CSV table of C-alpha atoms in Angstrom, one decimal:
chain,number,residue,atom,x,y,z
A,342,MET,CA,0.0,0.0,0.0
A,343,GLU,CA,1.0,3.5,-0.8
A,344,LEU,CA,1.3,6.3,1.8
A,345,LYS,CA,-0.3,8.7,-0.8
A,346,ASP,CA,-3.4,6.6,-1.2
A,347,PHE,CA,-3.6,6.0,2.6
A,348,ILE,CA,-3.6,9.8,3.1
A,349,ALA,CA,-6.3,10.2,0.5
A,350,ASN,CA,-8.5,7.6,2.2
A,351,PHE,CA,-7.8,9.2,5.5
A,352,ALA,CA,-8.8,12.6,4.3
A,353,GLU,CA,-12.1,11.3,3.0
A,354,GLN,CA,-13.2,10.7,6.5
A,355,PHE,CA,-13.3,14.4,7.1
A,356,ASP,CA,-16.0,16.8,5.8
A,357,GLU,CA,-14.7,20.2,6.5
A,358,THR,CA,-10.9,20.1,6.8
A,359,ASP,CA,-9.0,21.4,3.8
A,360,VAL,CA,-7.5,18.5,1.9
A,361,ASN,CA,-4.1,20.2,1.8
A,362,GLU,CA,-4.0,19.8,5.6
A,363,PHE,CA,-3.4,16.1,5.2
A,364,LYS,CA,0.3,15.4,5.0
A,365,PRO,CA,2.4,12.5,6.3
A,366,GLU,CA,3.6,14.7,9.2
A,367,THR,CA,0.1,16.0,10.1
A,368,VAL,CA,-0.7,15.6,13.8
A,369,PHE,CA,-4.2,14.4,13.2
A,370,HIS,CA,-5.4,14.4,16.8
A,371,ASP,CA,-4.9,18.2,16.7
A,372,LEU,CA,-7.1,18.7,13.6
A,373,GLU,CA,-10.1,20.7,14.7
A,374,GLU,CA,-12.5,18.4,13.0
A,375,TYR,CA,-11.0,15.2,14.6
A,376,SER,CA,-13.4,13.6,17.1
A,377,SER,CA,-14.3,10.2,18.4
A,378,LEU,CA,-16.8,9.9,15.6
A,379,VAL,CA,-14.2,10.6,13.0
A,380,ALA,CA,-11.9,8.1,14.7
A,381,LEU,CA,-14.6,5.4,14.1
A,382,SER,CA,-14.8,6.3,10.4
A,383,ILE,CA,-11.0,6.0,10.2
A,384,ILE,CA,-11.1,2.6,11.9
A,385,ALA,CA,-13.9,1.5,9.5
A,386,MET,CA,-12.0,2.7,6.5
A,387,ILE,CA,-8.8,0.9,7.5
A,388,ASN,CA,-10.8,-2.3,8.2
A,389,GLU,CA,-12.4,-2.1,4.8
A,390,GLU,CA,-9.6,-0.9,2.6
A,391,TYR,CA,-6.7,-2.8,4.3
A,392,ASP,CA,-8.5,-5.6,6.2
A,393,VAL,CA,-6.7,-4.5,9.4
A,394,THR,CA,-8.6,-4.2,12.7
A,395,LEU,CA,-7.1,-1.4,14.8
A,396,LYS,CA,-7.5,-0.9,18.5
A,397,GLY,CA,-8.2,2.3,20.3
A,398,ASP,CA,-4.6,2.2,21.6
A,399,ASP,CA,-3.3,2.2,18.0
A,400,MET,CA,-5.2,5.3,17.3
A,401,SER,CA,-3.8,7.1,20.3
A,402,ALA,CA,-0.3,5.8,19.8
A,403,ALA,CA,-0.1,7.3,16.3
A,404,VAL,CA,0.9,11.0,16.4
A,405,THR,CA,1.0,11.7,12.7
A,406,ILE,CA,-0.8,10.2,9.7
A,407,GLU,CA,2.4,8.5,8.7
A,408,ASP,CA,2.6,6.8,12.1
A,409,LEU,CA,-0.9,5.4,11.6
A,410,PHE,CA,0.1,4.3,8.1
A,411,ASN,CA,3.1,2.4,9.6
A,412,ILE,CA,0.9,0.8,12.3
A,413,VAL,CA,-1.5,-0.5,9.6
A,414,LYS,CA,1.4,-1.6,7.5
A,415,SER,CA,2.9,-3.6,10.4
A,416,LYS,CA,-0.4,-5.4,10.9
A,417,MET,CA,-1.0,-6.4,7.2
B,311,MET,CA,-17.3,-24.0,17.9
B,312,ALA,CA,-20.0,-23.2,20.4
B,313,PHE,CA,-22.6,-24.1,17.9
B,314,TYR,CA,-26.0,-25.3,19.1
B,315,ASN,CA,-29.0,-26.9,17.4
B,316,LEU,CA,-32.4,-27.2,19.0
B,317,PRO,CA,-34.5,-29.0,16.4
B,318,ASN,CA,-37.7,-29.2,18.5
B,319,ILE,CA,-37.9,-25.7,19.9
B,320,ARG,CA,-39.7,-22.8,18.3
B,321,ILE,CA,-40.3,-19.1,19.1
B,322,ALA,CA,-44.0,-19.0,19.8
B,323,ALA,CA,-44.2,-15.3,20.7
B,324,VAL,CA,-42.1,-12.1,20.8
B,325,ALA,CA,-43.0,-8.9,22.6
B,326,SER,CA,-41.3,-5.8,23.8
B,327,ALA,CA,-42.0,-2.7,26.0
B,328,VAL,CA,-40.5,0.7,26.5
B,329,PRO,CA,-41.1,3.5,29.1
B,330,THR,CA,-43.3,6.4,28.0
B,331,GLU,CA,-40.7,9.3,28.4
B,332,VAL,CA,-39.2,10.3,25.1
B,333,VAL,CA,-35.9,12.2,25.1
B,334,LYS,CA,-35.1,14.0,21.9
B,335,LEU,CA,-31.5,14.5,21.0
B,336,GLU,CA,-32.1,18.2,20.3
B,337,SER,CA,-32.6,18.7,24.0
B,338,PHE,CA,-28.8,18.2,24.4
B,339,ALA,CA,-27.9,21.1,22.1
B,340,ASP,CA,-27.5,23.6,25.0
B,341,LYS,CA,-25.1,21.2,26.8
B,342,PHE,CA,-23.0,19.8,23.9
B,343,GLY,CA,-23.6,22.4,21.1
B,344,ALA,CA,-26.0,22.1,18.3
B,345,ASP,CA,-23.4,21.2,15.7
B,346,TYR,CA,-22.1,18.2,17.8
B,347,VAL,CA,-25.6,16.9,18.4
B,348,GLU,CA,-26.5,17.2,14.6
B,349,LYS,CA,-23.3,15.3,13.7
B,350,TYR,CA,-24.0,12.7,16.4
B,351,LYS,CA,-27.5,12.2,15.0
B,352,GLU,CA,-26.3,11.8,11.5
B,353,GLN,CA,-23.6,9.3,12.3
B,354,THR,CA,-25.3,7.2,15.0
B,355,GLY,CA,-28.8,7.5,13.5
B,356,VAL,CA,-30.4,8.2,16.9
B,357,GLN,CA,-33.0,10.9,16.9
B,358,GLN,CA,-34.6,10.1,20.3
B,359,PHE,CA,-34.7,7.4,22.9
B,360,ARG,CA,-36.9,6.3,25.8
B,361,LYS,CA,-36.0,6.7,29.5
B,362,THR,CA,-37.4,5.0,32.6
B,363,ARG,CA,-38.7,6.9,35.6
B,364,GLU,CA,-36.9,6.7,38.9
B,365,HIS,CA,-37.4,3.2,40.4
B,366,GLN,CA,-38.8,1.8,37.1
B,367,THR,CA,-36.5,-1.1,36.1
B,368,ALA,CA,-35.6,-3.4,33.3
B,369,SER,CA,-37.7,-6.1,34.9
B,370,ASP,CA,-40.8,-3.8,34.9
B,371,LEU,CA,-40.4,-3.5,31.1
B,372,ALA,CA,-39.8,-7.2,30.7
B,373,PHE,CA,-42.8,-7.9,32.9
B,374,ALA,CA,-45.0,-5.8,30.7
B,375,ALA,CA,-43.7,-7.6,27.6
B,376,ALA,CA,-44.3,-11.0,29.2
B,377,GLU,CA,-47.8,-10.1,30.4
B,378,ASN,CA,-48.6,-8.9,26.8
B,379,ILE,CA,-47.7,-12.4,25.5
B,380,ILE,CA,-49.6,-14.3,28.2
B,381,ASN,CA,-52.7,-12.2,27.7
B,382,THR,CA,-52.7,-11.8,24.0
B,383,LYS,CA,-51.9,-15.5,23.3
B,384,GLY,CA,-54.0,-16.8,26.2
B,385,ILE,CA,-51.2,-18.7,27.7
B,386,ASP,CA,-51.9,-20.8,30.8
B,387,ARG,CA,-49.5,-19.5,33.4
B,388,GLU,CA,-49.3,-23.0,34.9
B,389,SER,CA,-47.8,-24.3,31.7
B,390,ILE,CA,-44.6,-22.2,31.9
B,391,GLY,CA,-41.8,-24.4,33.2
B,392,ALA,CA,-38.9,-21.9,33.1
B,393,LEU,CA,-38.3,-18.2,33.3
B,394,VAL,CA,-34.8,-16.9,32.5
B,395,PHE,CA,-34.1,-13.2,32.9
B,396,ILE,CA,-31.0,-12.0,31.1
B,397,ALA,CA,-29.7,-8.5,32.1
B,398,HIS,CA,-27.1,-6.5,33.8
B,399,SER,CA,-29.8,-4.1,34.9
B,400,LYS,CA,-31.1,-6.2,37.8
B,401,ASP,CA,-33.5,-5.2,40.6
B,402,TYR,CA,-31.3,-6.3,43.5
B,403,TRP,CA,-27.9,-7.7,44.4
B,404,ARG,CA,-29.9,-10.6,45.7
B,405,PRO,CA,-32.4,-12.3,45.0
B,406,ALA,CA,-32.4,-13.1,41.3
B,407,THR,CA,-34.7,-10.7,39.4
B,408,ALA,CA,-36.2,-13.8,37.7
B,409,CYS,CA,-37.7,-14.8,41.1
B,410,VAL,CA,-39.3,-11.3,41.4
B,411,LEU,CA,-40.7,-11.8,37.9
B,412,HIS,CA,-41.9,-15.3,38.8
B,413,LYS,CA,-44.0,-13.8,41.6
B,414,ARG,CA,-45.3,-10.9,39.6
B,415,LEU,CA,-46.3,-13.1,36.6
B,416,GLY,CA,-48.0,-15.5,39.0
B,417,LEU,CA,-46.2,-18.6,37.8
B,418,ASN,CA,-46.3,-22.1,39.2
B,419,LYS,CA,-43.8,-23.4,41.8
B,420,ASP,CA,-42.9,-26.1,39.2
B,421,CYS,CA,-40.8,-23.6,37.3
B,422,ALA,CA,-37.1,-23.0,37.1
B,423,ALA,CA,-36.3,-19.3,37.4
B,424,PHE,CA,-32.9,-17.7,37.3
B,425,ASP,CA,-30.9,-14.8,35.9
B,426,ILE,CA,-28.0,-14.7,33.5
B,427,SER,CA,-25.6,-11.7,33.6
B,428,LEU,CA,-25.2,-10.6,30.0
B,429,ALA,CA,-26.6,-7.7,28.1
B,430,CYS,CA,-26.3,-7.1,24.3
B,431,SER,CA,-25.7,-10.7,23.5
B,432,ALA,CA,-28.7,-11.9,25.6
B,433,VAL,CA,-30.8,-13.2,22.7
B,434,PRO,CA,-28.5,-15.8,21.1
B,435,TYR,CA,-27.3,-16.9,24.6
B,436,GLY,CA,-30.8,-17.1,25.9
B,437,MET,CA,-32.1,-19.2,23.1
B,438,TYR,CA,-29.2,-21.6,23.7
B,439,VAL,CA,-29.7,-21.9,27.5
B,440,VAL,CA,-33.5,-22.0,27.6
B,441,GLY,CA,-33.8,-24.1,24.5
B,442,SER,CA,-31.2,-26.7,25.8
B,443,MET,CA,-33.1,-26.8,29.1
B,444,MET,CA,-36.3,-27.6,27.4
B,445,MET,CA,-34.7,-30.2,25.1
B,446,THR,CA,-33.4,-32.1,28.1
B,447,SER,CA,-36.4,-31.8,30.4
B,448,ASP,CA,-40.2,-32.1,30.3
B,449,ILE,CA,-40.6,-28.3,30.1
B,450,ASP,CA,-42.8,-27.5,27.1
B,451,ARG,CA,-43.0,-23.8,27.5
B,452,ALA,CA,-40.5,-21.2,28.8
B,453,LEU,CA,-40.1,-17.4,29.0
B,454,LEU,CA,-36.9,-15.7,28.0
B,455,LEU,CA,-37.0,-12.2,29.3
B,456,VAL,CA,-34.5,-9.4,28.7
B,457,GLY,CA,-34.2,-5.7,29.5
B,458,GLU,CA,-31.7,-2.9,30.1
B,459,THR,CA,-31.8,0.5,31.7
B,460,PRO,CA,-28.3,1.8,31.1
B,461,GLN,CA,-29.2,5.5,31.2
B,462,LYS,CA,-29.3,5.1,35.0
B,463,ILE,CA,-25.5,4.4,35.1
B,464,THR,CA,-24.5,6.7,32.2
B,465,ASN,CA,-23.1,10.0,33.2
B,466,PRO,CA,-25.4,12.8,31.8
B,467,ASP,CA,-22.3,14.7,30.7
B,468,ASP,CA,-20.8,11.7,28.8
B,469,LYS,CA,-21.3,13.0,25.3
B,470,SER,CA,-19.9,9.7,23.8
B,471,SER,CA,-22.9,7.6,25.0
B,472,CYS,CA,-25.6,9.5,26.9
B,473,MET,CA,-27.3,10.3,23.6
B,474,LEU,CA,-27.0,6.8,22.3
B,475,ILE,CA,-28.4,4.6,25.0
B,476,GLY,CA,-32.1,3.9,25.2
B,477,GLU,CA,-34.1,1.7,27.5
B,478,GLY,CA,-36.4,-1.2,26.8
B,479,GLY,CA,-37.4,-4.8,27.7
B,480,GLY,CA,-38.4,-7.8,25.7
B,481,ALA,CA,-39.9,-11.3,26.0
B,482,PHE,CA,-39.7,-14.5,24.0
B,483,LEU,CA,-42.0,-17.4,24.6
B,484,LEU,CA,-40.3,-20.7,23.6
B,485,GLU,CA,-42.3,-23.9,23.0
B,486,LYS,CA,-41.5,-27.5,22.1
B,487,SER,CA,-42.7,-28.3,18.6
B,488,ASN,CA,-42.4,-31.1,16.1
B,489,ALA,CA,-43.9,-29.0,13.4
B,490,GLU,CA,-42.0,-28.4,10.1
B,491,GLY,CA,-40.0,-25.3,10.3
B,492,ALA,CA,-39.4,-25.6,14.1
B,493,GLY,CA,-35.9,-25.3,15.4
B,494,ILE,CA,-33.4,-22.8,16.6
B,495,SER,CA,-29.7,-22.9,16.0
B,496,GLY,CA,-26.9,-20.5,16.8
B,497,ILE,CA,-23.4,-19.8,17.9
B,498,CYS,CA,-22.2,-18.1,21.2
B,499,ARG,CA,-18.8,-16.5,21.6
B,500,SER,CA,-16.8,-14.5,24.1
B,501,PHE,CA,-13.6,-12.4,24.3
B,502,GLY,CA,-12.7,-11.9,27.9
B,503,GLN,CA,-9.7,-9.8,27.2
B,504,GLY,CA,-12.2,-7.1,26.3
B,505,TYR,CA,-13.9,-7.3,29.8
B,506,ASN,CA,-12.9,-3.7,30.4
B,507,ALA,CA,-14.0,-2.4,27.0
B,508,ILE,CA,-17.4,-1.6,28.5
B,509,ILE,CA,-17.4,-1.5,32.3
B,510,MET,CA,-18.9,0.1,35.3
B,511,PRO,CA,-15.8,-0.2,37.6
B,512,GLY,CA,-17.4,0.5,41.0
B,513,GLY,CA,-20.2,-0.9,43.1
B,514,GLY,CA,-19.6,-4.6,42.5
B,515,PHE,CA,-17.8,-6.8,45.0
B,516,ARG,CA,-14.4,-6.1,43.4
B,517,ASN,CA,-14.6,-2.5,44.5
B,518,PRO,CA,-17.8,-1.9,46.4
B,519,ASN,CA,-17.3,1.7,47.7
B,520,PRO,CA,-15.0,3.8,45.5
B,521,PRO,CA,-15.4,7.6,45.9
B,522,THR,CA,-18.4,9.1,44.0
B,523,GLU,CA,-16.1,11.8,42.6
B,524,GLU,CA,-16.3,12.5,38.9
B,525,TYR,CA,-13.2,12.5,36.8
B,526,VAL,CA,-12.5,13.8,33.4
B,527,TRP,CA,-11.3,10.8,31.4
B,528,LYS,CA,-8.8,10.8,28.5
B,529,ASP,CA,-11.7,11.2,26.0
B,530,GLY,CA,-12.7,14.4,27.7
B,531,ASN,CA,-15.9,13.0,29.2
B,532,ARG,CA,-16.9,13.1,32.9
B,533,ARG,CA,-17.5,9.9,34.7
B,534,SER,CA,-17.4,8.5,38.2
B,535,MET,CA,-16.6,4.8,39.0
B,536,TYR,CA,-20.3,4.2,39.2
B,537,ASN,CA,-20.8,5.2,35.5
B,538,VAL,CA,-20.3,3.1,32.4
B,539,MET,CA,-17.0,3.6,30.7
B,540,MET,CA,-16.9,2.4,27.1
B,541,ARG,CA,-13.8,2.3,24.9
B,542,GLY,CA,-15.9,3.1,21.8
B,543,GLU,CA,-13.1,2.6,19.3
B,544,ASP,CA,-12.2,-0.9,20.6
B,545,VAL,CA,-15.8,-1.9,20.7
B,546,PHE,CA,-16.4,-0.6,17.2
B,547,ALA,CA,-13.4,-2.4,15.8
B,548,PHE,CA,-14.4,-5.6,17.5
B,549,THR,CA,-17.9,-5.3,16.1
B,550,ILE,CA,-17.1,-4.7,12.5
B,551,SER,CA,-14.6,-7.5,12.4
B,552,ASP,CA,-15.9,-10.3,14.7
B,553,ILE,CA,-19.6,-10.0,14.1
B,554,PRO,CA,-19.6,-10.5,10.3
B,555,LYS,CA,-17.0,-13.2,10.7
B,556,THR,CA,-19.2,-15.1,13.2
B,557,ILE,CA,-22.4,-14.7,11.1
B,558,LYS,CA,-20.5,-16.0,8.0
B,559,GLU,CA,-19.2,-19.0,9.9
B,560,TYR,CA,-22.7,-19.7,11.2
B,561,LEU,CA,-24.2,-19.5,7.7
B,562,ALA,CA,-21.5,-21.9,6.4
B,563,LYS,CA,-22.3,-24.3,9.3
B,564,VAL,CA,-26.1,-24.3,8.5
B,565,GLU,CA,-25.4,-24.3,4.8
B,566,LYS,CA,-27.4,-21.1,4.2
B,567,THR,CA,-26.8,-17.7,2.8
B,568,VAL,CA,-28.1,-14.3,3.8
B,569,GLU,CA,-30.5,-14.6,0.9
B,570,ASP,CA,-32.3,-17.4,2.7
B,571,PHE,CA,-33.4,-15.0,5.4
B,572,ASP,CA,-36.3,-12.5,5.3
B,573,CYS,CA,-35.0,-10.4,8.1
B,574,LEU,CA,-31.6,-9.8,9.9
B,575,ALA,CA,-32.7,-8.6,13.3
B,576,VAL,CA,-29.4,-7.3,14.6
B,577,HIS,CA,-28.6,-5.5,17.8
B,578,GLN,CA,-29.3,-1.9,17.3
B,579,ALA,CA,-25.8,-0.7,18.2
B,580,ASN,CA,-25.8,2.4,16.0
B,581,LYS,CA,-26.5,3.2,12.3
B,582,PHE,CA,-22.9,3.3,11.4
B,583,ILE,CA,-22.3,-0.2,12.7
B,584,LEU,CA,-25.5,-1.5,11.0
B,585,GLN,CA,-24.3,0.0,7.7
B,586,MET,CA,-20.9,-1.6,8.0
B,587,LEU,CA,-22.5,-5.0,8.8
B,588,CYS,CA,-24.7,-4.7,5.7
B,589,LYS,CA,-21.7,-3.9,3.6
B,590,LYS,CA,-19.7,-6.8,5.0
B,591,LEU,CA,-22.5,-9.3,4.7
B,592,LYS,CA,-23.5,-7.9,1.2
B,593,VAL,CA,-27.1,-7.4,2.1
B,594,GLY,CA,-29.3,-4.4,1.4
B,595,GLN,CA,-30.2,-2.2,4.3
B,596,GLU,CA,-33.9,-3.1,3.8
B,597,LYS,CA,-33.1,-6.6,5.1
B,598,MET,CA,-31.6,-5.2,8.3
B,599,PRO,CA,-34.3,-3.0,9.8
B,600,MET,CA,-33.6,-0.2,12.1
B,601,CYS,CA,-35.6,1.1,15.1
B,602,LEU,CA,-32.7,2.9,16.8
B,603,ASP,CA,-33.7,6.2,15.3
B,604,ARG,CA,-36.7,6.3,17.6
B,605,TYR,CA,-35.4,4.1,20.5
B,606,GLY,CA,-31.6,4.4,20.6
B,607,ASN,CA,-29.4,1.5,21.4
B,608,THR,CA,-31.5,-0.6,23.7
B,609,SER,CA,-28.9,-3.3,24.3
B,610,ALA,CA,-30.6,-6.7,25.0
B,611,ALA,CA,-34.0,-5.4,24.1
B,612,SER,CA,-33.1,-4.3,20.6
B,613,ILE,CA,-33.7,-7.6,18.9
B,614,PRO,CA,-37.3,-8.1,20.1
B,615,MET,CA,-37.9,-4.4,19.6
B,616,VAL,CA,-36.8,-4.3,16.0
B,617,LEU,CA,-39.0,-7.4,15.3
B,618,GLY,CA,-41.9,-5.7,17.0
B,619,ASP,CA,-41.3,-2.5,15.2
B,620,VAL,CA,-41.4,-4.2,11.7
B,621,TYR,CA,-43.8,-7.1,12.2
B,622,GLY,CA,-45.8,-6.1,15.2
B,623,ASN,CA,-48.9,-5.0,13.3
B,624,ARG,CA,-48.6,-7.5,10.4
B,625,ASP,CA,-50.4,-10.8,10.2
B,626,ASP,CA,-48.8,-12.3,7.1
B,627,ALA,CA,-49.7,-15.9,7.0
B,628,LYS,CA,-46.2,-17.0,5.9
B,629,ASP,CA,-43.5,-17.6,8.5
B,630,ILE,CA,-40.4,-15.4,8.3
B,631,ASN,CA,-36.9,-16.7,8.5
B,632,VAL,CA,-35.1,-14.5,11.0
B,633,LEU,CA,-31.4,-14.2,11.7
B,634,MET,CA,-30.6,-12.6,15.0
B,635,SER,CA,-27.3,-11.3,16.3
B,636,GLY,CA,-26.4,-9.6,19.6
B,637,PHE,CA,-23.0,-8.3,20.6
B,638,GLY,CA,-21.4,-6.0,23.1
B,639,VAL,CA,-20.4,-5.8,26.8
B,640,GLY,CA,-18.3,-8.8,27.9
B,641,LEU,CA,-17.2,-8.9,25.2
B,642,SER,CA,-19.8,-11.4,24.3
B,643,TRP,CA,-21.7,-12.1,21.1
B,644,GLY,CA,-23.7,-14.6,19.2
B,645,VAL,CA,-25.9,-15.3,16.3
B,646,CYS,CA,-29.0,-17.5,16.0
B,647,SER,CA,-31.9,-18.1,13.6
B,648,ALA,CA,-35.4,-19.3,13.7
B,649,LYS,CA,-38.7,-19.3,11.7
B,650,ILE,CA,-41.3,-17.0,13.3
B,651,SER,CA,-44.8,-16.3,12.4
B,652,PRO,CA,-45.4,-12.5,12.1
B,653,LYS,CA,-48.7,-13.1,13.9
B,654,ASP,CA,-46.7,-14.1,16.9
B,655,ILE,CA,-44.7,-10.9,16.9
B,656,LEU,CA,-46.4,-8.3,19.1
B,657,PRO,CA,-46.0,-4.5,18.6
B,658,ILE,CA,-43.8,-2.5,21.0
B,659,ILE,CA,-45.9,-1.3,23.9
B,660,GLU,CA,-45.4,1.5,26.4
B,661,THR,CA,-45.5,1.2,30.1
B,662,ASP,CA,-44.8,3.3,33.2
B,663,GLU,CA,-45.8,0.6,35.6
B,664,ILE,CA,-43.4,0.2,38.6
B,665,PHE,CA,-43.3,-2.7,41.0
B,666,GLU,CA,-43.9,-0.3,44.0
B,667,GLU,CA,-43.7,-2.9,46.7
B,668,GLY,CA,-40.2,-3.7,45.6
B,669,ILE,CA,-38.9,-0.3,46.6
B,670,ILE,CA,-37.7,-0.9,50.2
B,671,ASN,CA,-36.4,2.2,51.9
B,672,THR,CA,-37.1,1.4,55.6
B,673,PRO,CA,-37.7,-1.7,57.8
B,674,GLU,CA,-41.3,-0.6,57.8
B,675,ASP,CA,-41.5,-0.9,54.0
B,676,TYR,CA,-39.9,-4.3,54.3
B,677,TYR,CA,-42.3,-5.6,57.0
B,678,ASN,CA,-45.3,-4.3,55.0
B,679,LEU,CA,-44.4,-6.4,52.0
B,680,SER,CA,-46.9,-8.9,50.8
B,681,LYS,CA,-45.9,-12.3,52.0
């Protein structure tokens, strides 16, 4: 899987945040729109697209989008 | 595989009951902000839910549902050989709530009555336990009662769940039958490592008297040790992976496909989860009906309620093939299926009845109890 595609999929879970805000180094927990509901959408997207089931701890351990990408990659 | 097959047991009636008070999600706009509430409604699908009065319990709701079955179907109370009540929302630490219900329903002494401590997975587990008891005994008729009132232990400032949870009760009448189409089968599963994914940490014997102080938890919500804490992300991830997997394994075991079922009566967790399940099981949403928009997530009661909501006022002559799945706190989950006549599915009723004599505040109250 490609980081670029992962970021695009990640960004799709947000409605209002500008798409240019999503970069590998983006600290996604700090995005204004990020919420527990968005977190669920991200977990669902990762489950569907990559067949990986994340835990809540994985979501909190990841600081940047790239961190999350690496966690997903390690579980594939 | 904890697969069970009860070839001679059928579901002879289904009923459910809710309290009369309706809480609309808009009423939380002042507290949580209108934008948050709107988004929450959109994603969870919940528009409103029902809430019990003070002292009104899950057993009051289950009682109303059971009475509805007995009266509507003209069931001889003497013929009921077992009553199993499955809930976390029990009346007392002791005795079993099933014994209180046994008294209130006026059942015979020749009747096994006990509780099982489960919630969202109550239906597939209950079918297994009650059906197995019947298969190995001369009990011809039994009541499986469920109910939950989790609003009572949810912090009113917990914006992750106080707008999701509704309250309700349900009843199934099971009967022995040799008729064609009788039979219930299912699978029950558990994942104990997730015991703390949904937990009320205080008040049980492990920690009877922690301080009543409220803390702000990592997710920003206020809760005391007497409130329910749910790690929503973990529960969600578990649901969307393990539930479709278990349903698929069950279907393979009974050599059926989702196409063989008229209705998938699935625990009303939230709209997002139901949509994910539809996608994973490749079924249209019309096959997986929803009542959570009006009643919220009612835990154990959600399966009888969704059946009552769809089929309660129909009297189609043809039996429907129903797949039921319950999942949640434990973590505990299961799936089961049965043929049910829509005529045997009663509509959801409302009740505010409370078992007043059961509220014991003083020794005087106690000594005035009916013997």
